[in-house]
Coordinates of C-alpha atoms in Angstrom, one line a residue:
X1 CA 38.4 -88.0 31.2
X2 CA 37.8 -89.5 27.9
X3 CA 34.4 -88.6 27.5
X4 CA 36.3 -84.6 28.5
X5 CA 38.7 -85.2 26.0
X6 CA 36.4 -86.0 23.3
X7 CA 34.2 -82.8 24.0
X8 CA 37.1 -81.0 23.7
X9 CA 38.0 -82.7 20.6
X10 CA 34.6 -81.7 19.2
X11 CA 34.4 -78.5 20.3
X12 CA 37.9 -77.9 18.6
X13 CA 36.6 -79.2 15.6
X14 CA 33.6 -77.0 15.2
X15 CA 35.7 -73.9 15.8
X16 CA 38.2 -75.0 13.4
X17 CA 35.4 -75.3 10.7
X18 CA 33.3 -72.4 12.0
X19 CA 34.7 -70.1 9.3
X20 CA 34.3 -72.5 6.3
X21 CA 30.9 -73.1 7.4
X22 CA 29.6 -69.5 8.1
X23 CA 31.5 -68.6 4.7
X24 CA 29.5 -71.1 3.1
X25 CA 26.1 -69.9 4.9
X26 CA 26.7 -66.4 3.8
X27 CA 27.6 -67.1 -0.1
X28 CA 23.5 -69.3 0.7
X29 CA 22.2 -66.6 2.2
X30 CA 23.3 -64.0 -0.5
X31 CA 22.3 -65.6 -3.2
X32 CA 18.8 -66.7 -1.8
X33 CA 18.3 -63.0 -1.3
X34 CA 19.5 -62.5 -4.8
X35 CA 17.1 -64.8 -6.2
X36 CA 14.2 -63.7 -3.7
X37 CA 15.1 -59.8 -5.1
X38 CA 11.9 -58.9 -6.8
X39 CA 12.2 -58.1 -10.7
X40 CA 11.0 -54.6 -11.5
X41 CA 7.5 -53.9 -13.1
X42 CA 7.5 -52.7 -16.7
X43 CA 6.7 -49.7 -15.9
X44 CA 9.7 -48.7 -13.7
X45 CA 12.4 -46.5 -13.8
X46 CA 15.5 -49.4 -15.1
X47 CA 19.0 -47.6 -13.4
X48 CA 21.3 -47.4 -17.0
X49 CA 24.5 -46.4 -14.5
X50 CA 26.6 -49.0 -16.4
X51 CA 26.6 -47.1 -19.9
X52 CA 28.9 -44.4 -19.9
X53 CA 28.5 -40.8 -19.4
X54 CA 28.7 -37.9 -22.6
X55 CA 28.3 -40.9 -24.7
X56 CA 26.8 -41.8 -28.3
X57 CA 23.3 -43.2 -26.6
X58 CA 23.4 -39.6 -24.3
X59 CA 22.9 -37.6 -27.8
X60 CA 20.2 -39.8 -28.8
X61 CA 18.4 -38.4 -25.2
X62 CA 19.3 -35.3 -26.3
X63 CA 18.0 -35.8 -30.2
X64 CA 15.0 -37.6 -28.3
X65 CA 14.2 -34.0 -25.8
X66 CA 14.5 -31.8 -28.4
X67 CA 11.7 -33.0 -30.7
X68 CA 9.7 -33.4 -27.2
X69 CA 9.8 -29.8 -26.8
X70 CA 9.6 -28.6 -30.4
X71 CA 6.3 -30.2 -30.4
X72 CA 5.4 -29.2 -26.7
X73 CA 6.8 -25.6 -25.6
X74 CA 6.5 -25.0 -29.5
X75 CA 2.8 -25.3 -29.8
X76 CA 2.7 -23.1 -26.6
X77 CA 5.2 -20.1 -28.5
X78 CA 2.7 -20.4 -31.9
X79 CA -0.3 -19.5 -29.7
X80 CA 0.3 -16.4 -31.0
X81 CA -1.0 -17.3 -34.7
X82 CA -4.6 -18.6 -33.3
X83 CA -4.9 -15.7 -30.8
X84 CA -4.3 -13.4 -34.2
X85 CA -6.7 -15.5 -35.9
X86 CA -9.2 -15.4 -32.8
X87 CA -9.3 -11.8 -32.0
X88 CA -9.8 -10.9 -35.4
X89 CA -12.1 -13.1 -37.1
X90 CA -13.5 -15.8 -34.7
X91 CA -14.2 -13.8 -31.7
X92 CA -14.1 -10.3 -32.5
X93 CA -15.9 -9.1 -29.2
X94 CA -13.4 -11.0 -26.9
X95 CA -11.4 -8.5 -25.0
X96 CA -7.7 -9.8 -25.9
X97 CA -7.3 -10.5 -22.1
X98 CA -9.1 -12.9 -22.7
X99 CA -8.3 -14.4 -25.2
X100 CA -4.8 -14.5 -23.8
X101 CA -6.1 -17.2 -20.8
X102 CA -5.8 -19.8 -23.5
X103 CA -1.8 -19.2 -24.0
X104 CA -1.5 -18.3 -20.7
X105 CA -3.4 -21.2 -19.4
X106 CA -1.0 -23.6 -21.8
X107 CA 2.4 -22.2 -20.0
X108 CA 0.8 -22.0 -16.4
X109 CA -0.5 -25.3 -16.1
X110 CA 2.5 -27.0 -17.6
X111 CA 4.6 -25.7 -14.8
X112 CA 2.1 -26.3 -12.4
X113 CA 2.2 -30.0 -13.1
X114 CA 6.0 -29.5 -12.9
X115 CA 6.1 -31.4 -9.4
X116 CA 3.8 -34.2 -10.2
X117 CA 5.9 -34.6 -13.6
X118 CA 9.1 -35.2 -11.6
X119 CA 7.7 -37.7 -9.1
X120 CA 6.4 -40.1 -11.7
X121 CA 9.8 -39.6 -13.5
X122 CA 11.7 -41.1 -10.7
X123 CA 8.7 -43.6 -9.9
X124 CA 7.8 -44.9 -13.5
X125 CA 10.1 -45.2 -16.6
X126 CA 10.2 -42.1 -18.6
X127 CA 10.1 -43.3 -21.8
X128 CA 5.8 -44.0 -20.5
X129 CA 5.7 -40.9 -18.6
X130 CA 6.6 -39.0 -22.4
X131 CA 4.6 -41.1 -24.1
X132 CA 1.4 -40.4 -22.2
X133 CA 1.8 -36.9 -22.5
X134 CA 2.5 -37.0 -26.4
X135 CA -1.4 -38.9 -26.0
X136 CA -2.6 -36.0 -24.1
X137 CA -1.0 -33.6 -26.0
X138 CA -2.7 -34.8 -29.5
X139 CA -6.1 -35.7 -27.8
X140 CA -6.6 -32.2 -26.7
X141 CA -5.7 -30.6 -29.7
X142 CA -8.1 -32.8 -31.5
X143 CA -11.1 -32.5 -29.4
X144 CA -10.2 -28.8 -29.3
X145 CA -11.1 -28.6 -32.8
X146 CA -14.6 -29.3 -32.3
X147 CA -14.8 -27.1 -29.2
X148 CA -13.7 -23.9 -31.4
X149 CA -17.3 -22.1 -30.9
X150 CA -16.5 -20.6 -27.1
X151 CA -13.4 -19.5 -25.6
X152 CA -13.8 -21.2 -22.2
X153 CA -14.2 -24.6 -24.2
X154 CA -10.6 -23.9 -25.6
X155 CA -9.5 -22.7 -22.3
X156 CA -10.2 -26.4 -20.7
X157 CA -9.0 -28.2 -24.4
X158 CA -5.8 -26.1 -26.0
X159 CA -5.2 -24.5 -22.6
X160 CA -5.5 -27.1 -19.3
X161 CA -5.8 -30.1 -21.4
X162 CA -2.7 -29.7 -23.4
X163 CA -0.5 -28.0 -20.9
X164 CA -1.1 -31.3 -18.3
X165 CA 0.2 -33.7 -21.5
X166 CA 2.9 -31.2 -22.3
X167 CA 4.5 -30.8 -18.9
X168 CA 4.7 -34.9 -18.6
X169 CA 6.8 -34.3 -21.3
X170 CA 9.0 -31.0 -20.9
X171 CA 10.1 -32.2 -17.2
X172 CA 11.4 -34.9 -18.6
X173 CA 13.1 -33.9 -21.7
X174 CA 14.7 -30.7 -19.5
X175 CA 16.0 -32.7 -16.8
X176 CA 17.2 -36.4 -18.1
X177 CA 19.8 -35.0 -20.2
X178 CA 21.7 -33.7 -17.6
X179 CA 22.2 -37.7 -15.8
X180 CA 24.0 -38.3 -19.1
X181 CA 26.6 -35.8 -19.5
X182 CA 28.9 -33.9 -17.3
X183 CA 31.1 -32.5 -19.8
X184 CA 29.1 -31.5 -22.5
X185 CA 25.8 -30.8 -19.9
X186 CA 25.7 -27.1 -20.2
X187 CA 25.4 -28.0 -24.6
X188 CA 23.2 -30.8 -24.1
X189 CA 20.5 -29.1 -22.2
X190 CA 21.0 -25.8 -24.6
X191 CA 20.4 -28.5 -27.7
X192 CA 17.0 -29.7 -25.9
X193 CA 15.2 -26.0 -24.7
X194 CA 16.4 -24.7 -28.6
X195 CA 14.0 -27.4 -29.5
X196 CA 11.1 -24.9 -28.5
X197 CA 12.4 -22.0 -30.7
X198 CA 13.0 -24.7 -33.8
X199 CA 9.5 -25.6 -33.6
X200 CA 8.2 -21.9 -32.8
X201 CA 10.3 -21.2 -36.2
X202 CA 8.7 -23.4 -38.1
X203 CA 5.2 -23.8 -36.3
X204 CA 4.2 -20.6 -36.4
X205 CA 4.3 -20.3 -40.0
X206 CA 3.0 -23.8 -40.6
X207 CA 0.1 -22.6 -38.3
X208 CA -1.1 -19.6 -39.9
X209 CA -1.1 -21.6 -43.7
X210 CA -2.8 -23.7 -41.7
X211 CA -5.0 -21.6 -40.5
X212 CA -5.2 -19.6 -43.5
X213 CA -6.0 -22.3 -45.9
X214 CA -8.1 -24.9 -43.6
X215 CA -9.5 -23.2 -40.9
X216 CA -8.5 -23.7 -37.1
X217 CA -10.5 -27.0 -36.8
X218 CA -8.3 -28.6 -39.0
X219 CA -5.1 -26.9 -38.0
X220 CA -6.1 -28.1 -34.4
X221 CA -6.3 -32.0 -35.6
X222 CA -3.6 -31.5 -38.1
X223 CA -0.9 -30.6 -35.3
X224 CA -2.7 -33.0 -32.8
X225 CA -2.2 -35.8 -35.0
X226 CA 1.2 -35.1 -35.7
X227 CA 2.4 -34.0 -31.9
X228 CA 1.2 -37.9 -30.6
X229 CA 2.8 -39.7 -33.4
X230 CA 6.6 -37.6 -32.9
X231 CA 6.4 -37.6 -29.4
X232 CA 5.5 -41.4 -29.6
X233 CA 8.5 -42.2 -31.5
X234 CA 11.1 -39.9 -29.2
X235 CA 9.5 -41.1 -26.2
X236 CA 11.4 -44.5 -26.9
X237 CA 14.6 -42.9 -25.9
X238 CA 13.9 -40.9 -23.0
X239 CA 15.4 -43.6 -20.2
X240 CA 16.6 -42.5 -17.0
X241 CA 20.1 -43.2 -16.3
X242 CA 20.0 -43.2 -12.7
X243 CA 17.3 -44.8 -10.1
X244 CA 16.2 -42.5 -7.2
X245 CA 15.4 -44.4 -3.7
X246 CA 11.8 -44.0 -2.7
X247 CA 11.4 -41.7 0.5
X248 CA 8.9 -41.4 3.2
X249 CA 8.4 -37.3 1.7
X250 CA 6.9 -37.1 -1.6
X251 CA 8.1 -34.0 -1.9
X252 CA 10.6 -32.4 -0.2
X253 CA 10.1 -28.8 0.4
X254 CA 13.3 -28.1 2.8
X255 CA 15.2 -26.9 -0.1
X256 CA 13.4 -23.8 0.3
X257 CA 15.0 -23.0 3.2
X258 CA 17.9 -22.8 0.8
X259 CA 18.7 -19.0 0.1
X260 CA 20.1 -20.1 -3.5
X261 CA 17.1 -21.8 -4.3
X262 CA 15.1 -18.7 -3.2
X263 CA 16.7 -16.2 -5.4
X264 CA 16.3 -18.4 -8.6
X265 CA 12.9 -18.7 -7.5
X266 CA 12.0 -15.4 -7.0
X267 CA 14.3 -14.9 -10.8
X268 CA 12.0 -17.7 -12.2
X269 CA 9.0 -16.1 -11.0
X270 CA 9.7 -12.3 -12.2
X271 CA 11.7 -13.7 -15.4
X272 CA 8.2 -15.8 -17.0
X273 CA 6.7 -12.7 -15.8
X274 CA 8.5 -10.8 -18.6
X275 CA 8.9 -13.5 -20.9
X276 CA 5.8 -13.7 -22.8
X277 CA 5.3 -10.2 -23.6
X278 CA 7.0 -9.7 -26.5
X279 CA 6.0 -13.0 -28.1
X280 CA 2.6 -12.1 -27.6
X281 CA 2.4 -8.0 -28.1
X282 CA 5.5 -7.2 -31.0
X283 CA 3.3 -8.4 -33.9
X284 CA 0.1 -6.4 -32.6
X285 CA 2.2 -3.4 -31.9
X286 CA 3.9 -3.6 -35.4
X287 CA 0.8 -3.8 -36.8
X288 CA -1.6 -1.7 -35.1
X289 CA 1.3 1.0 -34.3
X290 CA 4.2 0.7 -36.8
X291 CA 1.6 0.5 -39.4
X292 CA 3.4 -2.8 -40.5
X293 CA 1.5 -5.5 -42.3
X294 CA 0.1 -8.8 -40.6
X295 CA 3.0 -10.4 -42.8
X296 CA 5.8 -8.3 -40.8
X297 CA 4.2 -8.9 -37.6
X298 CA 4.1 -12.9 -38.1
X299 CA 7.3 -12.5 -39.1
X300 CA 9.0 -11.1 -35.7
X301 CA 7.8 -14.4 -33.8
X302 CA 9.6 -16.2 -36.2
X303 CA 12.8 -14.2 -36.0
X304 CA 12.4 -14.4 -32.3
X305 CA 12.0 -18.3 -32.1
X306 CA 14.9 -18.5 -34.8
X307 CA 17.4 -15.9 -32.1
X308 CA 16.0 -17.6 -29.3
X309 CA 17.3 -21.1 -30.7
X310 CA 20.6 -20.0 -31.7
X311 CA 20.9 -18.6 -28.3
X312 CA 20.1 -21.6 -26.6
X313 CA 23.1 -23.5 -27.9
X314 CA 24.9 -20.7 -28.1
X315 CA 24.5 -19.7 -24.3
X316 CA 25.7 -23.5 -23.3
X317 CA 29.0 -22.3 -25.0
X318 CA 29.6 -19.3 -23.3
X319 CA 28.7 -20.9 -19.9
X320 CA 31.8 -23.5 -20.3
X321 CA 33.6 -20.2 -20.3
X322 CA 32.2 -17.8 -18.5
X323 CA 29.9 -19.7 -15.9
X324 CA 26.7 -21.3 -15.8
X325 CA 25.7 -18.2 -13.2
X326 CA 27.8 -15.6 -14.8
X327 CA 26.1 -16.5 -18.4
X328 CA 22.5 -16.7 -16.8
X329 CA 22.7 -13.6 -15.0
X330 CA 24.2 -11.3 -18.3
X331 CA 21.3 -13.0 -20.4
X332 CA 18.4 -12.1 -18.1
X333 CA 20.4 -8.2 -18.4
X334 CA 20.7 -8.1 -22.1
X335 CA 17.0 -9.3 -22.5
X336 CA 15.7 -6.9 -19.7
X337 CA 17.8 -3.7 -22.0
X338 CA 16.6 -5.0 -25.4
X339 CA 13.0 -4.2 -24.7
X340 CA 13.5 -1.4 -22.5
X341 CA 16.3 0.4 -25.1
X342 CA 15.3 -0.8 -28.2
X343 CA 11.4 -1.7 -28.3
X344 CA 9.7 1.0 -25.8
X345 CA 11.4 4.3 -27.4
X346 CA 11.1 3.3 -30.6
X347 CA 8.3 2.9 -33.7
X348 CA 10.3 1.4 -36.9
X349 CA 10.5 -1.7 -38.6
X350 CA 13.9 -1.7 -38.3
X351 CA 14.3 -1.5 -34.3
X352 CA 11.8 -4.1 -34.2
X353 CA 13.5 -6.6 -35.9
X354 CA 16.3 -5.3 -33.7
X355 CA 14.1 -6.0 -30.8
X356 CA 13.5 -9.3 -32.1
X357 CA 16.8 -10.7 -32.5
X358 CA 18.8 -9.5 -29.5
X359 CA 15.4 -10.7 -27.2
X360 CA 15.6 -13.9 -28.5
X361 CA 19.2 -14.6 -28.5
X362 CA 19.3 -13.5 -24.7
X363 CA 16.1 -14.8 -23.5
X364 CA 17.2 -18.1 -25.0
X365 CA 20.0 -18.6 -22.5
X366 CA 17.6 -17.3 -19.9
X367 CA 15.3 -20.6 -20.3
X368 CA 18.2 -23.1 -21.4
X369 CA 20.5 -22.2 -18.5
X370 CA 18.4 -22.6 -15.3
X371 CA 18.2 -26.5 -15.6
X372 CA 22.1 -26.4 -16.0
X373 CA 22.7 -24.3 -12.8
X374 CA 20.4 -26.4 -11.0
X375 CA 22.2 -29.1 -11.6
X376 CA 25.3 -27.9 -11.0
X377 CA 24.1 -26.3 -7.8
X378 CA 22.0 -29.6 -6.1
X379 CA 23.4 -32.8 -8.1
X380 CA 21.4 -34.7 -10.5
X381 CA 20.0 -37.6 -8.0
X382 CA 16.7 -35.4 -7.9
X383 CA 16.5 -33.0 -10.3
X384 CA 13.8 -33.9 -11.9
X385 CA 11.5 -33.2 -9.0
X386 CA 13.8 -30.2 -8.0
X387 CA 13.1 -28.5 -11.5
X388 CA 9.7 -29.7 -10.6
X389 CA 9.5 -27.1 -7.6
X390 CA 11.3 -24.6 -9.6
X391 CA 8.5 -24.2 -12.1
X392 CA 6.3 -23.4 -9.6
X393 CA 8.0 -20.2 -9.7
X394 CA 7.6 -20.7 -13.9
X395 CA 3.5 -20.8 -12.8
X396 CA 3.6 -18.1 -10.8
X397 CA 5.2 -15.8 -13.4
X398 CA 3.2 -16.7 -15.9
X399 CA -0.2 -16.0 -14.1
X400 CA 1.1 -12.6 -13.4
X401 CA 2.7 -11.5 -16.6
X402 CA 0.6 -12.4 -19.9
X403 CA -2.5 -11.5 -17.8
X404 CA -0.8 -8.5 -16.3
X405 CA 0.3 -7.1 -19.6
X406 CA -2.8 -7.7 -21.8
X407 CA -4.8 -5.8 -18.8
X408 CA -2.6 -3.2 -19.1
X409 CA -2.6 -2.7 -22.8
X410 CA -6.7 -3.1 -22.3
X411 CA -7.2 -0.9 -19.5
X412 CA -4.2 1.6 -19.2
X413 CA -3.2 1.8 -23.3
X414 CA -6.7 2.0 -24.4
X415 CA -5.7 -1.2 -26.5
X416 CA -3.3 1.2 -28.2
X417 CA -0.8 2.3 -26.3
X418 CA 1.9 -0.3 -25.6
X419 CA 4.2 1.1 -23.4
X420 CA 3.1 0.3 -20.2
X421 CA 2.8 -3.4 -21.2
X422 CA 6.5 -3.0 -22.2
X423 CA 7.8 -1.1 -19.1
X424 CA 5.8 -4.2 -17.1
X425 CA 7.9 -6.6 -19.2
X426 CA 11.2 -5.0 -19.2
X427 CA 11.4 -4.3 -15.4
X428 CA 10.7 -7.5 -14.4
X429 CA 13.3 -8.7 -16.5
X430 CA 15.4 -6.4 -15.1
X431 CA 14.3 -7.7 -11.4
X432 CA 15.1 -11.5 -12.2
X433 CA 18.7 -10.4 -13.1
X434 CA 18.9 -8.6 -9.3
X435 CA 18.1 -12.1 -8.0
X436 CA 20.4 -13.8 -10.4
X437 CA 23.3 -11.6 -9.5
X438 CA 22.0 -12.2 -5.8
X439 CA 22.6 -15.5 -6.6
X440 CA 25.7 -15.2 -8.3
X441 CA 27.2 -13.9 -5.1
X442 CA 26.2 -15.9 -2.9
X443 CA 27.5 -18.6 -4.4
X444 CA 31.0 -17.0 -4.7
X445 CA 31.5 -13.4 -3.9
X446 CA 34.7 -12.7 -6.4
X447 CA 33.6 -10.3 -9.0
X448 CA 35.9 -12.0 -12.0
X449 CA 35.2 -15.6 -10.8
X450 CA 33.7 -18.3 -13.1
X451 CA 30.7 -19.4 -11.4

């Protein structure tokens, strides 16, 4: 009986200190696994969830993607200056379809490289993921200066070579900004894309003194040397704010069973399409038809790039009104009818400059607002990979357009005769709307909704 009595004693005993004792094994266990948590490589993405969203360090991301891209997608809106410079003095036999590969090559392949740019963005800390492409960036442009004798050699330097550094930094610098801000995300991401036309305002200029005075050798190094050591120093402020979870898929391609994601795809492709056109073919049909001088036609890029940046802020604006949607789909409109009402029926200097501002202000908003209404559309836990995918569509566009339009100005125009070049560029503006608008409604099928 006693020998009962003192099992049941003990056996009392350990229940009555079970729960001390398995509270006091947990709190062990928890913090051994805390301690045994491995510490993250230097070269990871670092989650920054505890600083606050729309805050002071947030604008220094912004500050930070804005000279990415005026270095980046600015260099890639001055190719205009050395394909002027190229047609008419260093390869004069070229066809200018030709010629056009090397611009075209420099926008393709940086949206090409759009999905591999988004997985190392959530893999590896952005700020080395910029960096390396500022590297890129400035090595090609350098060793493209001693490859300035054939065109395929500046097709593989200034065209591949460049555009793989530049899109491991424009995926980046579009899509970080918007894991900082919520209110202000539509502005913030209209501040970073107007750093393109800032450095297409003054780029292009700088380029052809450049050019003008130094040759293109130099003007290669000279913007080379200068594109690494900006890019180096905003690369030290392009941080992630939020960590994504690794995944079995690298990439996950079920979003494009998505019929939203469709109809800005199919907008993306036929928009870049359009896009490059009148960058590329307003100065040459100024000259060559307008009877303008080289001066005047130099000067429409730059009044373009100068729109195209107020419009990218701008646009943000009207979007906290209007809609993210609503203000992408009237952009992609307005720039469709500014070429097709004010460029293809008319000669003079005057609807050209015309042309040139109400192109740029709307196509502006056409490139600053996508990222936004992705965003809004699929979260921001991804969206660097998801804008990623997107610009496949960006890659797509491009290989049809700039090559599509320069053949038709070659082979249809008679390298004269413009207007089918800018009836290609204008109704494929016009079809990107008709997916936008698609889009629009299938999101919400209210007319006056904001959306």
């Amino acid at each position: 009986m006693s020998h009962t009595k003192n099992d049941s004693h003990s056996t009392m005993g350990e229940n009555i200190s079970t729960p001390a004792s398995t509270a006091l094994l947990d709190d062990k266990i928890s913090l051994k696994s805390a301690n045994e948590q491995p510490t993250p490589k230097w070269w990871a993405s670092k989650s920054l969830e505890h600083k606050p969203l729309d805050s002071a360090y947030a604008w220094t991301v912004v500050a930070s993607g804005c000279f990415m891209l005026m270095f980046s997608m600015g260099c890639v809106n001055s190719y205009g200056s050395y394909q002027t410079y190229y047609h008419l003095h260093q390869f004069p036999h070229e066809p200018t379809s030709t010629l056009s590969w090397i611009g075209t090559l420099q926008f393709a392949v940086m949206n090409l490289f759009g999905i591999p740019s988004g997985i190392l963005c959530e893999r590896f800390d952005s700020r080395l993921v910029t960096f390396v492409g500022g590297l890129i960036m400035g090595i090609a442009l350098v060793i493209a200066s001693f490859c300035d004798t054939a065109v395929w050699k500046l097709m593989i330097t200034q065209g591949f070579m460049f555009a793989v550094g530049a899109s491991l930094v424009f995926i980046p610098a579009v899509s970080m900004p918007a894991q900082w801000f919520t209110k202000n995300r539509a502005l913030a991401v209209g501040i970073v894309v107007a750093g393109s036309g800032i450095g297409g305002l003054w780029l292009t200029p700088a380029t052809d003194h450049m050019i003008t005075e130094l040759g293109t050798a130099w003007a290669l190094r000279i913007t080379g040397i200068i594109v690494f050591a900006v890019n180096s120093v905003a690369s030290l402020f392009m941080r992630n704010r939020l960590v994504v979870k690794s995944r079995e898929k690298i990439v996950d391609f079920s979003i494009f069973r998505d019929l939203r994601f469709l109809f800005i795809f199919g907008g993306g492709i036929c928009g870049t399409a359009a896009y490059f056109t009148p960058l590329f073919s307003l100065p040459s049909f100024a000259i060559q038809v307008s009877g303008k001088s080289d001066d005047f036609g130099t000067n429409l890029i730059t009044i373009i790039n100068a729109a195209s940046t107020v419009g990218r802020i701008a646009t943000g604006q009207v979007a906290a009104s209007l809609g993210n949607i609503n203000t992408l789909s009237m952009c992609t409109c307005l720039a469709s009818l500014s070429v097709l009402v004010l460029w293809l029926p008319f000669q003079s200097g005057g609807t050209l400059v015309a042309c040139a501002i109400v192109y740029g202000l709307f196509c502006g908003g056409f490139i600053g607002l996508v990222p936004v209404v992705m965003a809004e559309l699929w979260g921001i836990q991804r969206i660097a990979t998801i804008i990623g995918l997107l610009y496949i569509a960006n890659f797509a566009g491009t290989m049809i357009g700039a090559p599509s339009s320069s053949a038709l100005l070659d082979n249809v125009g008679g390298g004269t005769d413009f207007k089918p070049s800018i009836i290609f560029s204008g109704v494929f503006m016009m079809i990107a709307f008709l997916f936008f608008a698609l889009l629009r409604f299938s999101v919400n099928r209210s007319i006056i909704a904001k959306v």
